[in-house]
mmCIF file of C-alpha atoms in Angstrom:
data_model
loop_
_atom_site.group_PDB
_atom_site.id
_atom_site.type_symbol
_atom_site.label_atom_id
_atom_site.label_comp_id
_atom_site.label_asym_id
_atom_site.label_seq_id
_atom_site.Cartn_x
_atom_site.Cartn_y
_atom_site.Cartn_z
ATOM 1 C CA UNK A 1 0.000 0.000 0.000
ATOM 2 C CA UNK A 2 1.472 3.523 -0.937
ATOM 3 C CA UNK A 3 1.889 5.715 1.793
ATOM 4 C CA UNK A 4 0.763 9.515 1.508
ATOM 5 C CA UNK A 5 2.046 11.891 3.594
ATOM 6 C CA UNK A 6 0.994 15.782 3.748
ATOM 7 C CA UNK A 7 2.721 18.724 5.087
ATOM 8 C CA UNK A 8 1.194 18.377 8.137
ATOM 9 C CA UNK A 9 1.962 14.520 8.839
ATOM 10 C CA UNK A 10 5.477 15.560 7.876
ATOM 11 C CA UNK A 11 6.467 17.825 10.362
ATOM 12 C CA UNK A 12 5.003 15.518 12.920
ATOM 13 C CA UNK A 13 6.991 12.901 11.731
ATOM 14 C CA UNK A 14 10.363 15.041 11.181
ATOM 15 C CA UNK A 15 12.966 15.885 13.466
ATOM 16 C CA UNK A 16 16.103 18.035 13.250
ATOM 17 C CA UNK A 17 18.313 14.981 14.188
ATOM 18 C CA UNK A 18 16.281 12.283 12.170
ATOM 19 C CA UNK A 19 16.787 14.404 9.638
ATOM 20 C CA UNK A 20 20.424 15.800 9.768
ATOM 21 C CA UNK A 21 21.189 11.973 10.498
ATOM 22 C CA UNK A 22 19.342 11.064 7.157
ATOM 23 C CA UNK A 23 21.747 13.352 5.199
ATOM 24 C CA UNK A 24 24.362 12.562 6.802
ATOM 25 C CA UNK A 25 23.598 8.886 5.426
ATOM 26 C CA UNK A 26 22.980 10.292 1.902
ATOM 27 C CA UNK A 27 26.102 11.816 1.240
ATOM 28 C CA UNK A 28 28.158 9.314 2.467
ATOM 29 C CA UNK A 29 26.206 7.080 0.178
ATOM 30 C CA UNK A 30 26.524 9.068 -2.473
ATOM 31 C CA UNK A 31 30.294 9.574 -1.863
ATOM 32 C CA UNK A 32 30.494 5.446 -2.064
ATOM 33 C CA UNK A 33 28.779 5.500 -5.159
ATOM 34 C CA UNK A 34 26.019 3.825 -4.107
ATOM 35 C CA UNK A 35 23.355 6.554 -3.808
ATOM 36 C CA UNK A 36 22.867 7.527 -7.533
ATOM 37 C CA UNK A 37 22.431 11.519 -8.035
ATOM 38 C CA UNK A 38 22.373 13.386 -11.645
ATOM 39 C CA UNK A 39 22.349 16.640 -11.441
ATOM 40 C CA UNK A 40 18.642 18.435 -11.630
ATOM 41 C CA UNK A 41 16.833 18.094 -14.975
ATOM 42 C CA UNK A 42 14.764 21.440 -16.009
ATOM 43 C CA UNK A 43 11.861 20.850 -18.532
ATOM 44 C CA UNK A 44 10.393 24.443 -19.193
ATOM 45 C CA UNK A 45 8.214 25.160 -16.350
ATOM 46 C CA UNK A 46 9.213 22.179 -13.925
ATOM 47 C CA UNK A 47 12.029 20.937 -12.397
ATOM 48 C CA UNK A 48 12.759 17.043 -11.643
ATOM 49 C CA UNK A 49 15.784 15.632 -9.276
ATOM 50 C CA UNK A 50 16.195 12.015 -9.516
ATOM 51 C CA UNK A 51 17.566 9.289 -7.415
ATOM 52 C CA UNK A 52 18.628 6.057 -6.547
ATOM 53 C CA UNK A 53 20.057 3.893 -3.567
ATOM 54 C CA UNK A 54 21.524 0.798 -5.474
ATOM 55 C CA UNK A 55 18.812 -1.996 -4.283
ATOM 56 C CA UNK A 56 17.071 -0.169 -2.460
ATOM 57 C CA UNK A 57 14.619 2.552 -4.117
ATOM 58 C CA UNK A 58 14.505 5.032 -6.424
ATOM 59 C CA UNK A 59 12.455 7.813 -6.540
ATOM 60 C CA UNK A 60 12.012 11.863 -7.863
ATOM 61 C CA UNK A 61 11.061 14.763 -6.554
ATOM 62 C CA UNK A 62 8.674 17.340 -9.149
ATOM 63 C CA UNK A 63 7.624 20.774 -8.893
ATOM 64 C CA UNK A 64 7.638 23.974 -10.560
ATOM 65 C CA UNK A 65 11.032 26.082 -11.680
ATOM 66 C CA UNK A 66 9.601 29.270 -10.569
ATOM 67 C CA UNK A 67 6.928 29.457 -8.316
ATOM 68 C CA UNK A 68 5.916 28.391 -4.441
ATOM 69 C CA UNK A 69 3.558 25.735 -5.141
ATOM 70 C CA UNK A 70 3.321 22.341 -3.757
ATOM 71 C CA UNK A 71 6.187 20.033 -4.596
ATOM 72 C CA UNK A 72 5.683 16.052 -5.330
ATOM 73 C CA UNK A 73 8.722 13.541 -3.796
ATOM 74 C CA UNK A 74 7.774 9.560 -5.191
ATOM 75 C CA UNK A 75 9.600 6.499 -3.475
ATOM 76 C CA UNK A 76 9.424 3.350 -5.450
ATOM 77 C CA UNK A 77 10.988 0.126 -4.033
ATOM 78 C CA UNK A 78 13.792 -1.742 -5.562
ATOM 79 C CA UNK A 79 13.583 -4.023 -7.704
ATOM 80 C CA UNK A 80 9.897 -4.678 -7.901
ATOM 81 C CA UNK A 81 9.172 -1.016 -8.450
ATOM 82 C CA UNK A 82 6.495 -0.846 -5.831
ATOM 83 C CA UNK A 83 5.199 2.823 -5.028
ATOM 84 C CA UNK A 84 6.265 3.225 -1.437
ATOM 85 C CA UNK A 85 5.224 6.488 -0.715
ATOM 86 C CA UNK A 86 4.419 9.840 -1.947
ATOM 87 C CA UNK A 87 5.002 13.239 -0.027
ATOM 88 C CA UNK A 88 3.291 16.608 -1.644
ATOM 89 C CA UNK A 89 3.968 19.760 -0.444
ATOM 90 C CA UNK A 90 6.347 21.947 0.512
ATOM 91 C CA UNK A 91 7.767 20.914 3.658
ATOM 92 C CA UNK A 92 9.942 17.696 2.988
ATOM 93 C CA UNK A 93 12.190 19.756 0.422
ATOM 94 C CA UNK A 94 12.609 22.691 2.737
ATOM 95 C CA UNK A 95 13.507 20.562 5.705
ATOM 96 C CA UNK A 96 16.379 18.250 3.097
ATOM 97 C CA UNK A 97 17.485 21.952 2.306
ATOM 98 C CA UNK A 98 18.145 23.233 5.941
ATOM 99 C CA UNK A 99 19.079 19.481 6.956
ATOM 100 C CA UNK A 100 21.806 19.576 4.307
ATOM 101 C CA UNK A 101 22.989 22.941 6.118
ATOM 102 C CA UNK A 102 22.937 22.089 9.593
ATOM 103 C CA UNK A 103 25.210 18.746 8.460
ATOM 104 C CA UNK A 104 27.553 21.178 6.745
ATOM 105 C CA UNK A 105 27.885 23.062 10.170
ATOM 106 C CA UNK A 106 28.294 19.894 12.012
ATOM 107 C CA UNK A 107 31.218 18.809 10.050
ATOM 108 C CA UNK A 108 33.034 22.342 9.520
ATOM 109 C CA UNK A 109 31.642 25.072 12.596
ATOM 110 C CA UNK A 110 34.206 24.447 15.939
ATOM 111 C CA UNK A 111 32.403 22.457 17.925
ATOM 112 C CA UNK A 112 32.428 25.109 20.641
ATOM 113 C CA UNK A 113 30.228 27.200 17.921
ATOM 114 C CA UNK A 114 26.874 28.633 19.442
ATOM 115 C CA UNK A 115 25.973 31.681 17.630
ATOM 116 C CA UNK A 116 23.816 32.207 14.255
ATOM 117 C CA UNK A 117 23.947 35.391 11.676
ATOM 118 C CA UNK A 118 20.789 35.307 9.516
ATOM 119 C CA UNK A 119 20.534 36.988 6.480
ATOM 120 C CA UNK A 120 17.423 36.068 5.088
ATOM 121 C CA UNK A 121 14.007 35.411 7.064
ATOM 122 C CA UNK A 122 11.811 33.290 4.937
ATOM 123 C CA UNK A 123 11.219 29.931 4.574
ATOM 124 C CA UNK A 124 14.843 28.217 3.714
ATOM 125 C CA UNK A 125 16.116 30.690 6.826
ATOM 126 C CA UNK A 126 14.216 29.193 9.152
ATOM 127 C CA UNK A 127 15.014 25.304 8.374
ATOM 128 C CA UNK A 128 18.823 25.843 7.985
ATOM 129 C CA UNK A 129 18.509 27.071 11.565
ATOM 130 C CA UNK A 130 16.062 24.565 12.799
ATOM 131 C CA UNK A 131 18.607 21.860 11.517
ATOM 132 C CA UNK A 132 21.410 23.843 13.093
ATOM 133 C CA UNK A 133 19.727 23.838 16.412
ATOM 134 C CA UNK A 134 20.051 19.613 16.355
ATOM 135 C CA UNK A 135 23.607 19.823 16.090
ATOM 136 C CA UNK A 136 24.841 22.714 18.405
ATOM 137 C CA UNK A 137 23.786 24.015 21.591
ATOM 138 C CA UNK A 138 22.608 27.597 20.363
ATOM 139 C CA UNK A 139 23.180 30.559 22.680
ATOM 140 C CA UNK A 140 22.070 33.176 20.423
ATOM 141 C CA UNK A 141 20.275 34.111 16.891
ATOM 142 C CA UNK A 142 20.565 37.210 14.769
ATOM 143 C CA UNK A 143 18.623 37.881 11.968
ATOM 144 C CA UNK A 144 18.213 40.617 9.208
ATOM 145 C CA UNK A 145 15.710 40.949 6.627
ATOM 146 C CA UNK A 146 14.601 43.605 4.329
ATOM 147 C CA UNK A 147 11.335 43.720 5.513
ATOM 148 C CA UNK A 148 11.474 44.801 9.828
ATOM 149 C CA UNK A 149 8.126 42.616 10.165
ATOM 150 C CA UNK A 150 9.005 39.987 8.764
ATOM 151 C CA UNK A 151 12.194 39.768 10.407
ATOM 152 C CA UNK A 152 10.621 40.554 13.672
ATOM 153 C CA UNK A 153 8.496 37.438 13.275
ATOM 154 C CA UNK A 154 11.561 35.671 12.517
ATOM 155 C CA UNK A 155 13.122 36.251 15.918
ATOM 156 C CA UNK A 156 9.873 35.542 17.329
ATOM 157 C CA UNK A 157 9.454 31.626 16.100
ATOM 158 C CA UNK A 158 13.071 31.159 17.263
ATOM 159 C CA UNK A 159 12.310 32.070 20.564
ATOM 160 C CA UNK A 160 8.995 30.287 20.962
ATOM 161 C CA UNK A 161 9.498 26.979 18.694
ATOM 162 C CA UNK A 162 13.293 26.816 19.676
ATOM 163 C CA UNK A 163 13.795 28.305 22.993
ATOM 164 C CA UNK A 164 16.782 30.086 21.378
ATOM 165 C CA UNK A 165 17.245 33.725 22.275
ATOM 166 C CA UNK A 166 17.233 35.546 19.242
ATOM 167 C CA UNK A 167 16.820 39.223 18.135
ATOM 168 C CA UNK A 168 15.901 41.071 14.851
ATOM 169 C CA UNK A 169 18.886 43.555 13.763
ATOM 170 C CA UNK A 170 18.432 46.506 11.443
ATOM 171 C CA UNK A 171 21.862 45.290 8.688
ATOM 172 C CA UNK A 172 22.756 42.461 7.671
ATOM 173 C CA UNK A 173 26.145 43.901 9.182
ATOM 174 C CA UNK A 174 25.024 43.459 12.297
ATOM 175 C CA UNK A 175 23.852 40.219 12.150
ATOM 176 C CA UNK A 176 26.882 38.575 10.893
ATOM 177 C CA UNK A 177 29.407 40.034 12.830
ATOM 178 C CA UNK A 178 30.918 38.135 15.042
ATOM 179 C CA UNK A 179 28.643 34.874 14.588
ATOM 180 C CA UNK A 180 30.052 31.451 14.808
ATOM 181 C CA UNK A 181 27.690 30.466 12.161
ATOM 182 C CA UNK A 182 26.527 32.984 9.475
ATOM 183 C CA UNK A 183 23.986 31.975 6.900
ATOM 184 C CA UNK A 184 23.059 34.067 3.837
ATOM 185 C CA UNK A 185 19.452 32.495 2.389
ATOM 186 C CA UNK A 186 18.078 35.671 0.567
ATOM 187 C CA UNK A 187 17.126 35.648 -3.292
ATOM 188 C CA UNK A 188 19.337 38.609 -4.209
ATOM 189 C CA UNK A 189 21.141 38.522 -7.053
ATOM 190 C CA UNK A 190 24.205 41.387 -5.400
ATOM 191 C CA UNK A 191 25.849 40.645 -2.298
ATOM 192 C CA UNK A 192 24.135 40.700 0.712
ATOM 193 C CA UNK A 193 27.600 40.745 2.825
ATOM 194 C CA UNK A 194 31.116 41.649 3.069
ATOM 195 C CA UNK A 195 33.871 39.166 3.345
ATOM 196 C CA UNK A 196 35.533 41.887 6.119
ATOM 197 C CA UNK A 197 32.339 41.060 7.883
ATOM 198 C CA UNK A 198 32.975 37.854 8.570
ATOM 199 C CA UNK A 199 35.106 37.046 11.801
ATOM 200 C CA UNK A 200 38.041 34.254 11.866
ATOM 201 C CA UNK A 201 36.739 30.665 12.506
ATOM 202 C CA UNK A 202 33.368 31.517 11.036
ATOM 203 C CA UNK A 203 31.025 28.685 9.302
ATOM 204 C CA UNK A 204 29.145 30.700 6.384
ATOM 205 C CA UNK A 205 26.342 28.900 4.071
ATOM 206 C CA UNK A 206 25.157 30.079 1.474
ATOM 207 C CA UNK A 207 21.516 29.167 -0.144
ATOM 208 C CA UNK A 208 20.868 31.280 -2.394
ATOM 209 C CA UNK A 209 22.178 32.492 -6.099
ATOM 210 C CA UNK A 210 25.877 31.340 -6.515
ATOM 211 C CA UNK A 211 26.026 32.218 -10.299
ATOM 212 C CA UNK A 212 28.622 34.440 -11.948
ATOM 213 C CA UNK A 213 25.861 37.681 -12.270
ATOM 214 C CA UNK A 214 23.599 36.785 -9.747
ATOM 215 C CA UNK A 215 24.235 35.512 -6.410
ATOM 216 C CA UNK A 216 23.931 36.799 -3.308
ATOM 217 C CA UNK A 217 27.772 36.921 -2.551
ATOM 218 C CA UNK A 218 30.302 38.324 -4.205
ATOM 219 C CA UNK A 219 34.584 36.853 -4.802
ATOM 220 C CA UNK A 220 35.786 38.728 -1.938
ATOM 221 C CA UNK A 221 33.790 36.005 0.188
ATOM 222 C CA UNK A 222 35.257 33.203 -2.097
ATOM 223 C CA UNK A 223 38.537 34.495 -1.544
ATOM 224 C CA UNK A 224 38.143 35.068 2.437
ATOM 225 C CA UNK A 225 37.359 31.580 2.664
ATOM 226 C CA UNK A 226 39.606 29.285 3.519
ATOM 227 C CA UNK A 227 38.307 26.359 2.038
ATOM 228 C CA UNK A 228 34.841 25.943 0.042
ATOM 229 C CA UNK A 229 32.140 22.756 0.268
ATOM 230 C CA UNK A 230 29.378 21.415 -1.513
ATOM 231 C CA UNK A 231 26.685 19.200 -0.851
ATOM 232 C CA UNK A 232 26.820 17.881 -5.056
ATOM 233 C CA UNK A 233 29.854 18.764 -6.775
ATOM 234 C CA UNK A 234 28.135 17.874 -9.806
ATOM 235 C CA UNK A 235 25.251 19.650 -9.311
ATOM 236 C CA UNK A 236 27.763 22.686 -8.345
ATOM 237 C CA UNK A 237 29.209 22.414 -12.381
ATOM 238 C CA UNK A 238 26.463 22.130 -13.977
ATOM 239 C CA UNK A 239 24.781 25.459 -13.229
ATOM 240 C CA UNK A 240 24.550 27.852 -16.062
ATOM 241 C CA UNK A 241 25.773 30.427 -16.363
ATOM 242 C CA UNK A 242 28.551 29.221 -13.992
ATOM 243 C CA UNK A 243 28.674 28.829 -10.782
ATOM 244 C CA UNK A 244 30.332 31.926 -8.813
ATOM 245 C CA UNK A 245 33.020 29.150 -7.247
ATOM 246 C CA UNK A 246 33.891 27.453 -10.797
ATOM 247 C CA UNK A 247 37.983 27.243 -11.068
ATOM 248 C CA UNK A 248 38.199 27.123 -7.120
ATOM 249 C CA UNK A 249 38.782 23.610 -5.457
ATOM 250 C CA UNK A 250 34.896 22.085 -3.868
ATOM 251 C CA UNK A 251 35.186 19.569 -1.605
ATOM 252 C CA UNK A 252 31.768 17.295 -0.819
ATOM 253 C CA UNK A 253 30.106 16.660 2.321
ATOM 254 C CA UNK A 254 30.395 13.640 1.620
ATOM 255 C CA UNK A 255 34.424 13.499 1.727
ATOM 256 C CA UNK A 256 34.695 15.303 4.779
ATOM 257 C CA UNK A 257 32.004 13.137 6.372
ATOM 258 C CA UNK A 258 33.414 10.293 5.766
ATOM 259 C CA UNK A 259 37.126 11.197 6.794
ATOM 260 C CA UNK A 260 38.506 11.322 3.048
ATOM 261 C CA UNK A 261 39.081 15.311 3.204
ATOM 262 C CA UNK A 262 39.284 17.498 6.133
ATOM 263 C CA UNK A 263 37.088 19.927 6.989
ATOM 264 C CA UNK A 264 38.274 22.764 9.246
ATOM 265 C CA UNK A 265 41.596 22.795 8.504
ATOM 266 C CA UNK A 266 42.405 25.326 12.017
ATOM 267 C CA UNK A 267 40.355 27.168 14.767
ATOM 268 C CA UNK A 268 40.812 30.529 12.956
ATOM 269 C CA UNK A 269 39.468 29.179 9.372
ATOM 270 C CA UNK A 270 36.932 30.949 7.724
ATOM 271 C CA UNK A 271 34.687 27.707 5.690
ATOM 272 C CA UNK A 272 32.110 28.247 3.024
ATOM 273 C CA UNK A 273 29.508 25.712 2.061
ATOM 274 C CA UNK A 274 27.461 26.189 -1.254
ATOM 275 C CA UNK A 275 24.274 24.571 -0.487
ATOM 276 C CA UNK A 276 23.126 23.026 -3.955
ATOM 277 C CA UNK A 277 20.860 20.565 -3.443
ATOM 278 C CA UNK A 278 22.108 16.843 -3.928
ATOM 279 C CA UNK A 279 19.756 14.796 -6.336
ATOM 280 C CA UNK A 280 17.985 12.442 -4.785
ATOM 281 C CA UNK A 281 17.911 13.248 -0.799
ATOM 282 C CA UNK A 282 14.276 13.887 -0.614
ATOM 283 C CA UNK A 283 13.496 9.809 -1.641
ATOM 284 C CA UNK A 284 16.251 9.507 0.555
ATOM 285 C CA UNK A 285 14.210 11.311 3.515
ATOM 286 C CA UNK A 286 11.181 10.618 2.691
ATOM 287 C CA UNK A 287 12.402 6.370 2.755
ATOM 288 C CA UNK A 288 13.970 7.587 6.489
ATOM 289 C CA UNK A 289 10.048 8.953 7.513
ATOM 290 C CA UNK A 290 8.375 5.974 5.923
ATOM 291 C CA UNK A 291 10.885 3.315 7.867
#
């Protein structure tokens, strides 16, 4: 019998560890070669990421290039091709998304890491520091958005869903500075920050546009960093135009996860992760909610 599962049965399900742990199985997977994960497939209006865990499952995720509608994530069982489960809506992908980020903080931010610079206060914001909250002890949240309601609100559901103190800053200067853990999830297509901004030892992630043109950072953060990760190196080279890191060395989660590459190389480092979106995780999540 296929399994449906709604936004709602989602979140009751889904949990920052369950599913930081769940990504943390997927890109050590995929680093083995045994998770399968093309890069994203864009048919005019809709989007498709594909994926497979070698006798296993397989499954896609569906939903539309350019607007917030519902999304559609199908599990099928290996080999008999069974229909497992289906999750539509917009949760699952938004959780993968900050799930993917708070694994990237686990394995580069110093352990002793407890504060979080927000730029950005919608949706993506909020899950990259819900996942973060499942792997450090958080003593403290800025955030800065455009909009001084929205950000406002922001601060508020960290607070009250969290138990994080957190505060609503008028610059995205003073949001980042000094943070352990800064995190730029805006849709700008100019720089949101400046590399002087960031302090030594900070764990930056970036979300949004990475493309040469548009993406909300610009080379001076590239070039503060001291070393630069990716959640799909593939997925990273295949954007077009070109991603905003092409020509500088990406190392995968998946690498560092698995002890093949180090992460932070020294206390002082600055790291930057390019969240990207690995092919494939939200079967992989959705298989994790379903077990």
């Amino acid at each position: 019998m296929t399994t449906v599962l709604d936004d709602a049965a989602i979140l009751a399900r889904l949990t920052p560890a369950l599913a930081v742990s769940a990504m943390r199985e997927a890109v050590l997977a995929a680093e083995r070669g045994d998770l399968l994960a093309p890069p994203r497939v864009h048919a005019g209006v809709q989007t498709f990421t594909a994926g497979r865990l070698i006798g296993q499952w397989y499954g896609f995720r569906s939903y539309p290039t350019h607007l917030d509608a519902p999304q559609l994530v199908a599990l099928h069982a290996e080999p008999s091709g069974e229909l497992l489960g289906l999750a539509v809506g917009k949760e699952l992908g938004s959780h993968r998304t900050g799930a993917l980020g708070g694994l990237a903080v686990d394995l580069l931010a110093r352990p002793a890491a407890r504060t979080v610079g927000l730029v950005g206060a919608g949706t993506q914001a909020w899950t990259q520091v819900w996942a973060i909250s499942g792997v450090r002890e958080l003593a403290g949240v800025r955030v800065f958005s455009r909009d001084p309601g929205r950000r406002r609100a922001f601060a508020e559901r960290v607070r009250a869903e969290l138990g994080v103190a957190a505060e609503a800053v008028d610059s995205a200067r003073a949001a980042v500075e000094g943070r352990d853990i800064v995190v730029l999830a805006t849709s700008a297509g100019a720089p949101v920050i400046e590399a002087g901004w960031i302090s030594a030892g900070t764990a930056v992630t970036t979300v949004g546009p990475k493309q040469v043109g548009r993406a909300e950072f610009g080379v001076d953060l590239v070039e503060r960093a001291d070393a630069v990760f990716t959640d799909s190196p593939a997925q990273l080279d295949g954007y077009r135009p070109s991603a905003l890191l092409a020509g500088r060395e990406v190392v995968s989660l998946g690498a560092v996860a698995s002890g093949a590459q180090v992460g932070r190389r020294a206390a002082g480092a600055v790291t930057l992760y390019a969240s990207v979106g690995l092919a494939g995780t939200e079967p992989f999540l959705l298989a994790r909610l379903l077990a």
